[in-house]
Amino acid sequence: KRDETIARQAHELADLRKQTDQQEQSLQEEREKAAISKHMSEENIGNLMQQIQNYEHELQSLTQTYAMLEQALTAKDREISQLIAGGASVQQDSAGAEDGGTQGMRVA
């Protein structure tokens, strides 16, 4: 009877060792997956940070371009206003010459 007990306990111990080995292997696989996942997350974060920097540079460039276009537009507005003012005074001068100055300013 003692031999049966020893044999049963030895079998149970072998089963426990097998379960422990399987659990250790599963744990190791999970650790490897976690390490890979962490590495990929870190890479993704690095890529996202790079994209943010690229977008910031692009935004800065677009802001500068916008400022230059705004200055050019303001200069053109002034130029057009001067041309209109100059054209209106020419119109007024010629209108004044036609009727002795009683007609006033005409808009071109």
mmCIF file of C-alpha atoms in Angstrom:
data_model
loop_
_atom_site.group_PDB
_atom_site.id
_atom_site.type_symbol
_atom_site.label_atom_id
_atom_site.label_comp_id
_atom_site.label_asym_id
_atom_site.label_seq_id
_atom_site.Cartn_x
_atom_site.Cartn_y
_atom_site.Cartn_z
ATOM 1 C CA LYS A 1 0.000 0.000 0.000
ATOM 2 C CA ARG A 2 2.836 2.378 0.785
ATOM 3 C CA ASP A 3 4.292 1.757 -2.670
ATOM 4 C CA GLU A 4 0.939 2.683 -4.254
ATOM 5 C CA THR A 5 0.867 5.938 -2.282
ATOM 6 C CA ILE A 6 4.421 6.760 -3.343
ATOM 7 C CA ALA A 7 3.638 5.913 -6.960
ATOM 8 C CA ARG A 8 0.454 8.073 -6.890
ATOM 9 C CA GLN A 9 2.307 10.983 -5.285
ATOM 10 C CA ALA A 10 5.141 10.652 -7.811
ATOM 11 C CA HIS A 11 2.548 10.740 -10.624
ATOM 12 C CA GLU A 12 0.850 13.809 -9.085
ATOM 13 C CA LEU A 13 4.246 15.480 -8.692
ATOM 14 C CA ALA A 14 5.060 14.760 -12.353
ATOM 15 C CA ASP A 15 1.684 16.278 -13.366
ATOM 16 C CA LEU A 16 2.380 19.363 -11.229
ATOM 17 C CA ARG A 17 5.824 19.748 -12.799
ATOM 18 C CA LYS A 18 4.284 19.457 -16.258
ATOM 19 C CA GLN A 19 1.650 22.098 -15.386
ATOM 20 C CA THR A 20 4.328 24.359 -13.899
ATOM 21 C CA ASP A 21 6.491 24.009 -17.030
ATOM 22 C CA GLN A 22 3.487 24.830 -19.232
ATOM 23 C CA GLN A 23 2.634 27.865 -17.091
ATOM 24 C CA GLU A 24 6.235 29.071 -17.179
ATOM 25 C CA GLN A 25 6.302 28.658 -20.957
ATOM 26 C CA SER A 26 2.990 30.548 -21.292
ATOM 27 C CA LEU A 27 4.314 33.274 -18.995
ATOM 28 C CA GLN A 28 7.492 33.563 -21.063
ATOM 29 C CA GLU A 29 5.443 33.822 -24.267
ATOM 30 C CA GLU A 30 3.289 36.555 -22.688
ATOM 31 C CA ARG A 31 6.429 38.428 -21.613
ATOM 32 C CA GLU A 32 7.799 38.231 -25.151
ATOM 33 C CA LYS A 33 4.484 39.454 -26.585
ATOM 34 C CA ALA A 34 4.423 42.293 -24.046
ATOM 35 C CA ALA A 35 8.009 43.256 -24.929
ATOM 36 C CA ILE A 36 7.161 43.284 -28.641
ATOM 37 C CA SER A 37 3.994 45.278 -27.964
ATOM 38 C CA LYS A 38 5.926 47.779 -25.833
ATOM 39 C CA HIS A 39 8.569 48.145 -28.530
ATOM 40 C CA MET A 40 5.912 48.708 -31.199
ATOM 41 C CA SER A 41 4.137 51.234 -28.970
ATOM 42 C CA GLU A 42 7.392 53.095 -28.429
ATOM 43 C CA GLU A 43 8.018 53.083 -32.191
ATOM 44 C CA ASN A 44 4.483 54.343 -32.809
ATOM 45 C CA ILE A 45 4.977 57.114 -30.255
ATOM 46 C CA GLY A 46 8.258 58.061 -31.937
ATOM 47 C CA ASN A 47 6.567 58.117 -35.347
ATOM 48 C CA LEU A 48 3.699 60.215 -34.005
ATOM 49 C CA MET A 49 6.133 62.678 -32.428
ATOM 50 C CA GLN A 50 7.945 62.965 -35.775
ATOM 51 C CA GLN A 51 4.635 63.552 -37.565
ATOM 52 C CA ILE A 52 3.735 66.256 -35.055
ATOM 53 C CA GLN A 53 7.080 67.973 -35.686
ATOM 54 C CA ASN A 54 6.514 67.720 -39.442
ATOM 55 C CA TYR A 55 3.042 69.242 -39.070
ATOM 56 C CA GLU A 56 4.425 72.029 -36.874
ATOM 57 C CA HIS A 57 7.055 72.861 -39.522
ATOM 58 C CA GLU A 58 4.412 72.751 -42.248
ATOM 59 C CA LEU A 59 2.124 75.003 -40.204
ATOM 60 C CA GLN A 60 4.981 77.452 -39.631
ATOM 61 C CA SER A 61 5.741 77.475 -43.357
ATOM 62 C CA LEU A 62 2.079 77.994 -44.235
ATOM 63 C CA THR A 63 1.834 80.793 -41.671
ATOM 64 C CA GLN A 64 4.822 82.529 -43.248
ATOM 65 C CA THR A 65 3.362 82.054 -46.732
ATOM 66 C CA TYR A 66 0.031 83.457 -45.535
ATOM 67 C CA ALA A 67 1.775 86.502 -44.047
ATOM 68 C CA MET A 68 3.634 87.114 -47.318
ATOM 69 C CA LEU A 69 0.425 86.770 -49.335
ATOM 70 C CA GLU A 70 -1.366 89.091 -46.944
ATOM 71 C CA GLN A 71 1.388 91.709 -47.373
ATOM 72 C CA ALA A 72 1.262 91.331 -51.154
ATOM 73 C CA LEU A 73 -2.527 91.682 -51.103
ATOM 74 C CA THR A 74 -2.306 94.793 -48.931
ATOM 75 C CA ALA A 75 0.245 96.297 -51.327
ATOM 76 C CA LYS A 76 -2.005 95.499 -54.314
ATOM 77 C CA ASP A 77 -4.992 97.047 -52.498
ATOM 78 C CA ARG A 78 -2.973 100.244 -51.978
ATOM 79 C CA GLU A 79 -1.859 100.192 -55.588
ATOM 80 C CA ILE A 80 -5.439 99.747 -56.817
ATOM 81 C CA SER A 81 -6.688 102.482 -54.489
ATOM 82 C CA GLN A 82 -4.021 104.850 -55.817
ATOM 83 C CA LEU A 83 -4.925 103.963 -59.396
ATOM 84 C CA ILE A 84 -8.612 104.547 -58.673
ATOM 85 C CA ALA A 85 -7.837 107.828 -56.907
ATOM 86 C CA GLY A 86 -5.565 108.852 -59.762
ATOM 87 C CA GLY A 87 -8.180 107.842 -62.342
ATOM 88 C CA ALA A 88 -10.902 109.738 -60.480
ATOM 89 C CA SER A 89 -8.823 112.915 -60.365
ATOM 90 C CA VAL A 90 -8.089 112.580 -64.079
ATOM 91 C CA GLN A 91 -11.845 112.133 -64.663
ATOM 92 C CA GLN A 92 -12.569 115.179 -62.521
ATOM 93 C CA ASP A 93 -9.985 117.257 -64.345
ATOM 94 C CA SER A 94 -11.350 116.342 -67.745
ATOM 95 C CA ALA A 95 -14.940 116.854 -66.558
ATOM 96 C CA GLY A 96 -14.037 120.259 -65.213
ATOM 97 C CA ALA A 97 -12.422 121.189 -68.503
ATOM 98 C CA GLU A 98 -15.515 120.124 -70.434
ATOM 99 C CA ASP A 99 -18.085 122.170 -68.534
ATOM 100 C CA GLY A 100 -16.045 124.757 -66.745
ATOM 101 C CA GLY A 101 -15.873 122.803 -63.489
ATOM 102 C CA THR A 102 -19.593 122.604 -62.647
ATOM 103 C CA GLN A 103 -19.990 118.886 -63.241
ATOM 104 C CA GLY A 104 -17.876 117.635 -60.300
ATOM 105 C CA MET A 105 -16.298 114.201 -59.900
ATOM 106 C CA ARG A 106 -17.291 111.174 -61.956
ATOM 107 C CA VAL A 107 -16.456 107.622 -60.820
ATOM 108 C CA ALA A 108 -14.501 105.760 -63.424
#
